[in-house]
Short mmCIF file of C-alpha atoms in Angstrom, two decimals:
data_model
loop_
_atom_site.label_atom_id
_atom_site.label_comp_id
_atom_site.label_asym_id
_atom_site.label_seq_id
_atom_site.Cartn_x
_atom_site.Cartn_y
_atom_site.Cartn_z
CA UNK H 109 0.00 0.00 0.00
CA UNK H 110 1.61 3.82 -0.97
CA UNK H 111 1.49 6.72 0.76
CA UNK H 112 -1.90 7.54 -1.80
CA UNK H 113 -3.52 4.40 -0.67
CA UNK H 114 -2.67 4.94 3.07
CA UNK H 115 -4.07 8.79 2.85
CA UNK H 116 -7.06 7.40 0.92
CA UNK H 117 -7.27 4.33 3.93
CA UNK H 118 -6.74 7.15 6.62
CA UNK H 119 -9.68 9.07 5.49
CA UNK H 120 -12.85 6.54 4.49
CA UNK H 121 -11.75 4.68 7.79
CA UNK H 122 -12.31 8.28 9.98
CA UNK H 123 -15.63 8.71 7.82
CA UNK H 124 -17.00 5.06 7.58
CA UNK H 125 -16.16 5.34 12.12
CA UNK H 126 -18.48 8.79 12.09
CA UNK H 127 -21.03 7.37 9.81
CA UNK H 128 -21.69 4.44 12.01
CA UNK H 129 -21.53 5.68 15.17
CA UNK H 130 -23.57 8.72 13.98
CA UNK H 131 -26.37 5.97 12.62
CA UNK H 132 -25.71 3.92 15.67
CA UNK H 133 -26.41 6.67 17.70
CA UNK H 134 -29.93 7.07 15.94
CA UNK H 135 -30.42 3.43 16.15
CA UNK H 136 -29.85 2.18 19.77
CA UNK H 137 -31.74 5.73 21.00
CA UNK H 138 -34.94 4.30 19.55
CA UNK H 139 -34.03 1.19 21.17
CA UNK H 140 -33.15 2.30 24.39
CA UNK H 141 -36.31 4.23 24.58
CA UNK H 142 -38.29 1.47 23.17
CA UNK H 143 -37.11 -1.20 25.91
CA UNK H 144 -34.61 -0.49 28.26
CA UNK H 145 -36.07 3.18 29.61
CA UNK H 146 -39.59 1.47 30.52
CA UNK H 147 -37.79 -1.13 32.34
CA UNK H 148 -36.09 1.62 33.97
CA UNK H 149 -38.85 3.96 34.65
CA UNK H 150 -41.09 0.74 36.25
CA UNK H 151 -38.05 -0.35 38.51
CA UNK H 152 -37.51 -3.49 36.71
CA UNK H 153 -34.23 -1.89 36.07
CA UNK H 154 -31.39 -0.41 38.55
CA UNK H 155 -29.25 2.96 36.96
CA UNK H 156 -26.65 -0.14 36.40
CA UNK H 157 -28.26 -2.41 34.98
CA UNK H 158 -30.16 0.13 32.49
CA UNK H 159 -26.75 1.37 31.17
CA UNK H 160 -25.39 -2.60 30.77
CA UNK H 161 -28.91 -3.01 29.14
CA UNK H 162 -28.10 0.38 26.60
CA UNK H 163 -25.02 -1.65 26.19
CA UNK H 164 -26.44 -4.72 25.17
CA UNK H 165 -28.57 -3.27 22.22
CA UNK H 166 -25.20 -2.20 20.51
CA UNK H 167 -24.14 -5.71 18.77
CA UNK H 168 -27.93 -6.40 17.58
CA UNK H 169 -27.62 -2.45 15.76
CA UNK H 170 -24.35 -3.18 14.44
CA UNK H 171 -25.54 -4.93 11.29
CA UNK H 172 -28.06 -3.01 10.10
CA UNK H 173 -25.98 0.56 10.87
CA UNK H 174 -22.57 -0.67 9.59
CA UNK H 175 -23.80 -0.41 5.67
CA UNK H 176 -25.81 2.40 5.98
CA UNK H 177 -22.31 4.03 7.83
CA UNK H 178 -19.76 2.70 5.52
CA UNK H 179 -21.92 3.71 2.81
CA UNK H 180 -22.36 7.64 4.37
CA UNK H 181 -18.68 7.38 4.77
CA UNK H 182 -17.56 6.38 1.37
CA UNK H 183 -19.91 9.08 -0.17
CA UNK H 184 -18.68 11.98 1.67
CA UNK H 185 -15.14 10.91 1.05
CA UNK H 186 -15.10 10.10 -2.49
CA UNK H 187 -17.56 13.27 -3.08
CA UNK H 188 -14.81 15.64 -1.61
CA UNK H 189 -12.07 13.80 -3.32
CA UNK H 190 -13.56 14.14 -6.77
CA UNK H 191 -15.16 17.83 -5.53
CA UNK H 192 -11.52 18.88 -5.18
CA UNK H 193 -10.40 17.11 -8.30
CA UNK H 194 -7.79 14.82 -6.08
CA UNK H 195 -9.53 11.87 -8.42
CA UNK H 196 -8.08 13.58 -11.70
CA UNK H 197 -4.92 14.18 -9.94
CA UNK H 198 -4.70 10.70 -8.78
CA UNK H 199 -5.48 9.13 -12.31
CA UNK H 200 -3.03 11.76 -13.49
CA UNK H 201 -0.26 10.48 -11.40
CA UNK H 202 -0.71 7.05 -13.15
CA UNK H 203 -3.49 5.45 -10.57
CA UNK H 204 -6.06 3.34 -12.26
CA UNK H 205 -9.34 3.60 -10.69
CA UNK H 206 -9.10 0.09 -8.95
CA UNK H 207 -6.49 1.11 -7.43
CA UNK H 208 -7.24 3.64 -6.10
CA UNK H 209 -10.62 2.63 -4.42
CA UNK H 210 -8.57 -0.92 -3.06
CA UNK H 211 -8.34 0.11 0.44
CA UNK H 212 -11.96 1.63 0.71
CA UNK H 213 -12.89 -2.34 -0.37
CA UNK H 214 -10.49 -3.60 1.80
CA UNK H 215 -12.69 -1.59 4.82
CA UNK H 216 -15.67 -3.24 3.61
CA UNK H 217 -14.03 -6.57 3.60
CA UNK H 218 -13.30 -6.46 7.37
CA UNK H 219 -16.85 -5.28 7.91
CA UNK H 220 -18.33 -8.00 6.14
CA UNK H 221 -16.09 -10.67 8.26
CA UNK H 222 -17.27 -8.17 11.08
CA UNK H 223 -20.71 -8.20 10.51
CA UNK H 224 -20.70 -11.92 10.17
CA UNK H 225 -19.25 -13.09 13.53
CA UNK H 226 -21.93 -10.04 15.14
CA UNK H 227 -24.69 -11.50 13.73
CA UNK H 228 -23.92 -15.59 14.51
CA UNK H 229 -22.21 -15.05 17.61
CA UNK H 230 -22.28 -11.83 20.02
CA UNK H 231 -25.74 -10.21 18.27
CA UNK H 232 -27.64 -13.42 19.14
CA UNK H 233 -25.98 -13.25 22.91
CA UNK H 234 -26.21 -10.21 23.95
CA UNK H 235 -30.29 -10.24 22.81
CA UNK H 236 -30.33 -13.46 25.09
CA UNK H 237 -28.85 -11.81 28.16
CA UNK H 238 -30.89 -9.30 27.96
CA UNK H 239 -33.86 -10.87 27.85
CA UNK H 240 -32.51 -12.78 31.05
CA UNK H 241 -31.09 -9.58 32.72
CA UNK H 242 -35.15 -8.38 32.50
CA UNK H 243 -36.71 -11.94 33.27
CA UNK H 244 -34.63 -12.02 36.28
CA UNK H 245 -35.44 -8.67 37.79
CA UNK H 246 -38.98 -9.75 37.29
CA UNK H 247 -38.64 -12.84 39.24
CA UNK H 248 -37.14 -11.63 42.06
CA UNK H 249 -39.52 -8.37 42.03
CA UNK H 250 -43.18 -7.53 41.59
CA UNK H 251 -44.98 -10.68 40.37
CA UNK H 252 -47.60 -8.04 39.35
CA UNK H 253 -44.89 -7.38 36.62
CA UNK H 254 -44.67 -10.36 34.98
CA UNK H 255 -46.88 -9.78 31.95
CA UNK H 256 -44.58 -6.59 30.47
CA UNK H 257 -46.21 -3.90 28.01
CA UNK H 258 -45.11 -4.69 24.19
CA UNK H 259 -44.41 -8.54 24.68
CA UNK H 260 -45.84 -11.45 23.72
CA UNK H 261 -46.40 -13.09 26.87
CA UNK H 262 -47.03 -17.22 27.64
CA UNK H 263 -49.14 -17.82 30.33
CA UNK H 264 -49.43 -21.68 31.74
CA UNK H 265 -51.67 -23.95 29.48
CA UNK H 266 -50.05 -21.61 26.42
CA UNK H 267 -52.29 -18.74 26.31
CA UNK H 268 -50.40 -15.47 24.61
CA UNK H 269 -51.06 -12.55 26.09
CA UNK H 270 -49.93 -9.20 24.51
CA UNK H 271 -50.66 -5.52 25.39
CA UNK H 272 -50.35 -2.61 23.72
CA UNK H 273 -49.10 -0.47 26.43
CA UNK H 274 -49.34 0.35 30.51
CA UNK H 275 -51.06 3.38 32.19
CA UNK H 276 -51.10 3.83 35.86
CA UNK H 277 -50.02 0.00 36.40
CA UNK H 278 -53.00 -0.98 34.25
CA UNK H 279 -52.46 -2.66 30.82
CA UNK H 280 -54.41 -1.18 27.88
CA UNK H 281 -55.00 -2.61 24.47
CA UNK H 282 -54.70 -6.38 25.56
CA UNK H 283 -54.86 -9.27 22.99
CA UNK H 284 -55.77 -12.68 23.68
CA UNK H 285 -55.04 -16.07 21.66
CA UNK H 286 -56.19 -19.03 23.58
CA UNK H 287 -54.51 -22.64 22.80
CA UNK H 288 -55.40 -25.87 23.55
CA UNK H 289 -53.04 -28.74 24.68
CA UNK H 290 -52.36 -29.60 21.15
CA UNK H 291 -51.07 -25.61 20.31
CA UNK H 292 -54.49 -25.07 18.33
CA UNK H 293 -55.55 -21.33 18.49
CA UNK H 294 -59.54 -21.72 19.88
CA UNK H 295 -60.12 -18.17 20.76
CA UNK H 296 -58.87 -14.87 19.84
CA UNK H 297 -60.32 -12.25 22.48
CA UNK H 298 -59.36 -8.08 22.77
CA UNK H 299 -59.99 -6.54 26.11
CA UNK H 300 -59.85 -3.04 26.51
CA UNK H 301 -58.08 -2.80 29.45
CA UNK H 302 -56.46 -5.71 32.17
CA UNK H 303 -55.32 -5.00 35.45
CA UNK H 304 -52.92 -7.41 37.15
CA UNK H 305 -52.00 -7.63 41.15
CA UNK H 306 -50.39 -9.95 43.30
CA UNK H 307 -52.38 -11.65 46.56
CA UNK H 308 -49.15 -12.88 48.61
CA UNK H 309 -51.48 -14.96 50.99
CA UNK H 310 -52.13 -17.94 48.14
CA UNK H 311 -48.86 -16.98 45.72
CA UNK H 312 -51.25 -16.30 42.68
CA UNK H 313 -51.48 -13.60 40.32
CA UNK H 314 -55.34 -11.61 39.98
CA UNK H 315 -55.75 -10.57 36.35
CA UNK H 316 -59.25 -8.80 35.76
CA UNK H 317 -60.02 -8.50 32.21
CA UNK H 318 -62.53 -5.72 31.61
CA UNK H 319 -64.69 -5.13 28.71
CA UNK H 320 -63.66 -8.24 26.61
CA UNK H 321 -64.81 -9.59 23.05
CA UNK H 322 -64.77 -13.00 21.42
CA UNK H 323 -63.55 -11.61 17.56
CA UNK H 324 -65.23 -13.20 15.23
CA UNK H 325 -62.89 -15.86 14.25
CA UNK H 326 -63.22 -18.17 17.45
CA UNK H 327 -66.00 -20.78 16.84
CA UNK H 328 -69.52 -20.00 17.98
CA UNK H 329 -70.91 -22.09 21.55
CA UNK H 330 -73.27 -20.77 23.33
CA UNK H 331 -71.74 -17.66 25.20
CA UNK H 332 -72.51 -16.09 29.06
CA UNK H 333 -73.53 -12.48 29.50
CA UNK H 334 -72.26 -10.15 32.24
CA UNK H 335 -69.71 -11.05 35.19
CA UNK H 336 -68.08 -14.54 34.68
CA UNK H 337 -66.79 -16.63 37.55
CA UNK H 338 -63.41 -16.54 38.16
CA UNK H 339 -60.56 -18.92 36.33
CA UNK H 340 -57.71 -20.47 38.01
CA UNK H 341 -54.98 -21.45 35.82
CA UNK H 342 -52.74 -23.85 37.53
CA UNK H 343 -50.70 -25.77 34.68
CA UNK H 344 -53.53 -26.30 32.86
CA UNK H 345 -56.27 -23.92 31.71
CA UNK H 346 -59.42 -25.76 32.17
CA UNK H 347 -60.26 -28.82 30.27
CA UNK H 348 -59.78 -28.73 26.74
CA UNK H 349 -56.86 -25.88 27.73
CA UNK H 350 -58.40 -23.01 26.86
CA UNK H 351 -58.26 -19.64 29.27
CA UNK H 352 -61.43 -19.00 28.55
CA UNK H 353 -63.25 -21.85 28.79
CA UNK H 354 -66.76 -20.36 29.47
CA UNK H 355 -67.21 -19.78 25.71
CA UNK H 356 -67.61 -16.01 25.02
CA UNK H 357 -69.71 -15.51 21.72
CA UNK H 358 -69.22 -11.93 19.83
CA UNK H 359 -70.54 -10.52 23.53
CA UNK H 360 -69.16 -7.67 25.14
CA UNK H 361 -68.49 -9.24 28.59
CA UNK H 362 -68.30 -6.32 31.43
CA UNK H 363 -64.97 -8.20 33.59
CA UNK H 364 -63.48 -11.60 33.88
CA UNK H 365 -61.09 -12.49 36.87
CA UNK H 366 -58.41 -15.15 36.60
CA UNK H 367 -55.99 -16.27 38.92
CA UNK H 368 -52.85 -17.55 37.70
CA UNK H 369 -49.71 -19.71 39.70
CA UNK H 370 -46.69 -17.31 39.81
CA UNK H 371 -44.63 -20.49 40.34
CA UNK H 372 -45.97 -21.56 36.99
CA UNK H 373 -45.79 -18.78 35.54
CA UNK H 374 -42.01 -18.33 36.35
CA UNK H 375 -41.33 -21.96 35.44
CA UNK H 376 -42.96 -21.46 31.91
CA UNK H 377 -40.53 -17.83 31.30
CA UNK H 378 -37.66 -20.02 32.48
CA UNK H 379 -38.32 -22.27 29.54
CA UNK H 380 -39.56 -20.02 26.96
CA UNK H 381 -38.88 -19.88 24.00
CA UNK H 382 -36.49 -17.80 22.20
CA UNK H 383 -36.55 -16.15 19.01
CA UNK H 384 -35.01 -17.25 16.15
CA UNK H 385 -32.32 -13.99 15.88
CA UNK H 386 -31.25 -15.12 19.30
CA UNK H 387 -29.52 -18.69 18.56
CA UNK H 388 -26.18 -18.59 17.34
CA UNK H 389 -25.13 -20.50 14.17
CA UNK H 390 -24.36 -23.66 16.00
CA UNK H 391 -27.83 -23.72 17.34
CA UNK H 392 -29.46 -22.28 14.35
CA UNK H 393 -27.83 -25.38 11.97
CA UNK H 394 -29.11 -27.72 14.76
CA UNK H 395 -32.61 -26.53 14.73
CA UNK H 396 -32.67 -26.68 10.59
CA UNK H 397 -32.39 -30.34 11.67
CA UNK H 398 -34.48 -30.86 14.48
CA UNK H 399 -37.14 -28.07 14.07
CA UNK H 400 -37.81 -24.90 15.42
CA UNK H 401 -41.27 -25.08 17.61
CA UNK H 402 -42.75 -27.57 15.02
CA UNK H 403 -46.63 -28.86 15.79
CA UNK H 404 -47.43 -31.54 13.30
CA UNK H 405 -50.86 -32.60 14.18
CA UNK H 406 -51.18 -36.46 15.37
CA UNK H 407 -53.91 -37.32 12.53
CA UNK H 408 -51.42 -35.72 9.88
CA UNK H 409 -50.12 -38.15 7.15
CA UNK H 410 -46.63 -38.87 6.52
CA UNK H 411 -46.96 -36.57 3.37
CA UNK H 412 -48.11 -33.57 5.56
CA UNK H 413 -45.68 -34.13 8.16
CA UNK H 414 -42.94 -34.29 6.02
CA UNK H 415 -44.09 -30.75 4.13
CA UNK H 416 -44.39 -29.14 7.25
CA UNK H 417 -40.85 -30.25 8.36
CA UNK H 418 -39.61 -28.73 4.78
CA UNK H 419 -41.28 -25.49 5.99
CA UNK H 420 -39.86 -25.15 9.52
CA UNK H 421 -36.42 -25.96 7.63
CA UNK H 422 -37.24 -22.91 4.96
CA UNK H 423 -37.50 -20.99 8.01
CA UNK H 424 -34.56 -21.42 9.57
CA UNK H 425 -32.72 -20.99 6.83
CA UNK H 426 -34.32 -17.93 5.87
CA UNK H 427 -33.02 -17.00 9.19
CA UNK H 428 -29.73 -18.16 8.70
CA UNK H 429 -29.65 -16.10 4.92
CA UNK H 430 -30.89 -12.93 6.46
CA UNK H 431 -27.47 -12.95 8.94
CA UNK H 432 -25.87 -13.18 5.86
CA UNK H 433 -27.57 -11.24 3.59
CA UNK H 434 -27.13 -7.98 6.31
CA UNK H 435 -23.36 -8.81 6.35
CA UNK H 436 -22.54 -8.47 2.83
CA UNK H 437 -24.78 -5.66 2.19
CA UNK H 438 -21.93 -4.12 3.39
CA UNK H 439 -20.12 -4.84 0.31
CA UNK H 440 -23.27 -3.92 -2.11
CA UNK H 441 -23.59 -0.81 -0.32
CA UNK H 442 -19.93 -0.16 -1.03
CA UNK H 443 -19.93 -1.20 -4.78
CA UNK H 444 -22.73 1.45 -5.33
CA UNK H 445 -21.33 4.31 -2.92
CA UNK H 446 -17.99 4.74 -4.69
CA UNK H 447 -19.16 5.48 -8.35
CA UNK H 448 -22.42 7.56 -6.96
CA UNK H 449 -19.49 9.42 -5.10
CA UNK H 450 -17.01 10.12 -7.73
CA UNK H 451 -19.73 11.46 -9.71
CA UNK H 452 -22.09 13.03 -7.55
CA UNK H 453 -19.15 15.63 -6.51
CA UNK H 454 -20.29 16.91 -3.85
CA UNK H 455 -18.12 18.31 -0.47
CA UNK H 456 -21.98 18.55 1.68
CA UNK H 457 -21.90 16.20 4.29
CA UNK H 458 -25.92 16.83 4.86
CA UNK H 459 -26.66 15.57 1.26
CA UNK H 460 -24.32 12.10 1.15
CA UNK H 461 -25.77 11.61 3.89
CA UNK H 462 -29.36 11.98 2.47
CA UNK H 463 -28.43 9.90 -0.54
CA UNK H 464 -26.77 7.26 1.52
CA UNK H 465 -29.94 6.79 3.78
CA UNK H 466 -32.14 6.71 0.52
CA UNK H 467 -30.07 3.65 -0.58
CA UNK H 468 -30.37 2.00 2.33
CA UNK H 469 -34.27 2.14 2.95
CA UNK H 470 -34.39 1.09 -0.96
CA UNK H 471 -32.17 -2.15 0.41
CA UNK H 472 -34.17 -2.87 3.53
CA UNK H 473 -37.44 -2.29 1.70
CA UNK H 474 -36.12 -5.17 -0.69
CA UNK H 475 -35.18 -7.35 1.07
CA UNK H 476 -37.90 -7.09 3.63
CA UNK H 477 -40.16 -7.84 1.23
CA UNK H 478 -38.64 -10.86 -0.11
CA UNK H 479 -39.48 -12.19 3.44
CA UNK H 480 -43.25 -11.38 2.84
CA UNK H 481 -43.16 -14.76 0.74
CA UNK H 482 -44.05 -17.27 3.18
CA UNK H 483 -45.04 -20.15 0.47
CA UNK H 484 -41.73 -22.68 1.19
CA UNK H 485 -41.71 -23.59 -2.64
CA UNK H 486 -40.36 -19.89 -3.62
CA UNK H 487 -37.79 -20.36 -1.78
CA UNK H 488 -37.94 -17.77 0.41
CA UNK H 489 -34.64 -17.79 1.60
CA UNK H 490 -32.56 -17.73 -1.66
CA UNK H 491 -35.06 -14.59 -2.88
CA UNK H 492 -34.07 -12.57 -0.01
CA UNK H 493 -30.12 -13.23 -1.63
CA UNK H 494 -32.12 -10.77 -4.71
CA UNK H 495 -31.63 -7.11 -3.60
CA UNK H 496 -27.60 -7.89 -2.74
CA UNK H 497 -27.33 -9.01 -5.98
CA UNK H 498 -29.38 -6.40 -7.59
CA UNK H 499 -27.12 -3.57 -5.91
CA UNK H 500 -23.76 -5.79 -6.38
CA UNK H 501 -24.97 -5.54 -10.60
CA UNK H 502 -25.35 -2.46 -10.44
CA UNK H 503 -22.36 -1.29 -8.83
CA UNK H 504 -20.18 -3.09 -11.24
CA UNK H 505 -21.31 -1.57 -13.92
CA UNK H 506 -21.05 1.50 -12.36
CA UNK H 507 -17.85 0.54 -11.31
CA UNK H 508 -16.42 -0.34 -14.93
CA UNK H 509 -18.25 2.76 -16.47
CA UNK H 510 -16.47 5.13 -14.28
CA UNK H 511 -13.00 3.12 -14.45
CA UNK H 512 -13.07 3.85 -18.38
CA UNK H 513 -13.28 7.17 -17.77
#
């Protein structure tokens, strides 16, 4: 490497460093005030444990701000290098264009090896030990805070619980899917509002559900009107499993107590079940193989089981391709920043800055969407490989264009 290629190194490495930590910046602020600030504001959280927690969210931002940076970076650079005519005078002194752009794709390189060991390895831990930093301040504080505002919560017998948001202790918004022993949704119920307290003298939770509806959806048995008797969910919730056994029917239902086991509780969060971003690779190319929360139904034939084993495996792969596909969008990103630079001449940070975040939400948008296709025979997870490839394409050509000139 010359001194041109060291000065050209020095500078996209200073800008690609500003442009990520400016994005991460941006990025683990929304997360921080997402989910660590409401732990702290509700005291799941101690001043500690809420700055190891703002800590936490930085590997799991790393791969989705490290191409949007590098790409910022390598736009402002190359834009004041060809602004000041240092390109010319570089191509002047004899430097082809590949040459001259070498270290910028070395950087991209080493953020695409980066981004790769973040996203199999330290990404998927750190969202883990988070999640256990939280579950374990709940268990050894206020039971009453066990079913938290913006998760999907498991009670015993499988019942989800999710709400939308907490005011004055009392959870608004709540939705409802009741499951029976074999995982089968039975009945999807909204409830405006569900307040949740702890009686210490029997160890159970008291959740009063108030103004509840059966949507339309669940199956139609004859329904009750006004104040139901209370549920107890201990292990089990009632006979065929379902929360809400008494069969509500399109009826507004004023309130309907249930008392739940916090031992039962806690020993169903202990073994929940974690997301697929949060296994590592290892555990990722062992659940291809075994399954990841697969139901096959006990009448199904050998035909259906076997297709809905092919699914589960599309789906951890398209897991296991979306890791991937983040990491070397670092590279695409790169291929199309450094012609768009050279050309676009421009010194202003503001507007490389613009263009780069324009590129990006045109990536993301892409390759979200490829995940839209659930159907296993598309392929799902070799489609979302389409928008790296489209912006790899395109770069080249951009690439070669500009090197001929």
């Amino acid at each position: 490497m010359n001194r041109l290629q060291r000065y050209i190194f020095g500078e996209a490495a200073v800008a690609v460093g500003l442009g990520v930590g400016l994005f991460m910046f941006v990025f683990v602020s929304v997360n921080v005030l997402r989910d660590v600030l409401p732990a702290l504001a509700t005291g799941q959280l101690t001043w500690g444990e809420f700055f190891e927690g703002t800590a936490l969210q930085l590997p799991g931002a790393l791969p989705y701000t490290m191409p949007v940076g590098i790409l910022a970076g390598v736009l402002i650079v190359l834009g004041r290098f060809s602004a000041q005519s240092e390109i010319v005078a570089m191509k002047a002194a004899g430097m082809s264009l590949w040459r001259i752009v070498s270290p910028i794709f070395f950087i991209a390189l080493v953020g695409v090896v980066l981004a790769v060991f973040i996203n199999f390895e330290f990404a998927p831990y750190a969202n883990d030990r988070f999640k256990e930093m939280l579950f374990r301040k709940i268990k050894t504080s206020d039971p009453s805070a066990l079913i938290v505002p913006g998760e999907f919560v498991r009670l015993p017998g499988g019942t989800v619980i999710y709400a939308d948001r907490a005011e004055n202790k009392v959870l608004k918004d709540v939705w409802i899917w009741d499951r029976n022993k074999a995982g089968k949704i039975t009945h999807v119920v909204r409830s405006d509002s569900l307040a949740v307290s702890f009686n210490e003298s029997d160890g159970y939770l008291d959740l009063l559900f108030s103004n509840i509806i059966m949507l339309p959806q669940a199956e139609e048995v004859a329904g009750l009107a006004g104040k139901a008797p209370p549920v107890s969910v201990d292990g089990e919730s009632g006979a065929d499993g379902s929360l809400f056994s008494g069969k509500i029917t399109n009826a507004v239902v004023g309130t309907w107590p249930v008392k739940i086991s916090v031992e039962k509780f806690r020993a169903g969060m202990e073994n929940r079940k974690k997301k697929l971003r949060q296994h590592t690779l290892s555990q990722l190319l062992e659940l291809r193989e075994k399954g990841y929360d697969l139901r096959i139904p006990e009448n199904a034939t050998p035909a259906e089981a076997e297709q809905l084993r092919y699914a589960n495996r599309i789906t951890v792969q398209l897991q296991i391709q979306n890791n991937l596909v983040s990491a070397l969008g670092i590279l695409s990103m790169t291929m199309v920043a450094i012609p768009l630079g050279i050309r676009a001449s421009r010194s202003e940070t503001m507007i490389n800055l613009l263009i780069a975040l324009m590129l990006m939400l045109v990536f993301y948008f892409l390759t979200v969407a490829m995940t839209w296709i659930k159907n296993p025979a598309f392929r799902p997870d070799i489609l979302v490989w389409l928008p790296n490839f489209l912006f790899q394409a395109v770069g080249l050509w951009l690439l070669r264009k500009a090197a001929r000139q």
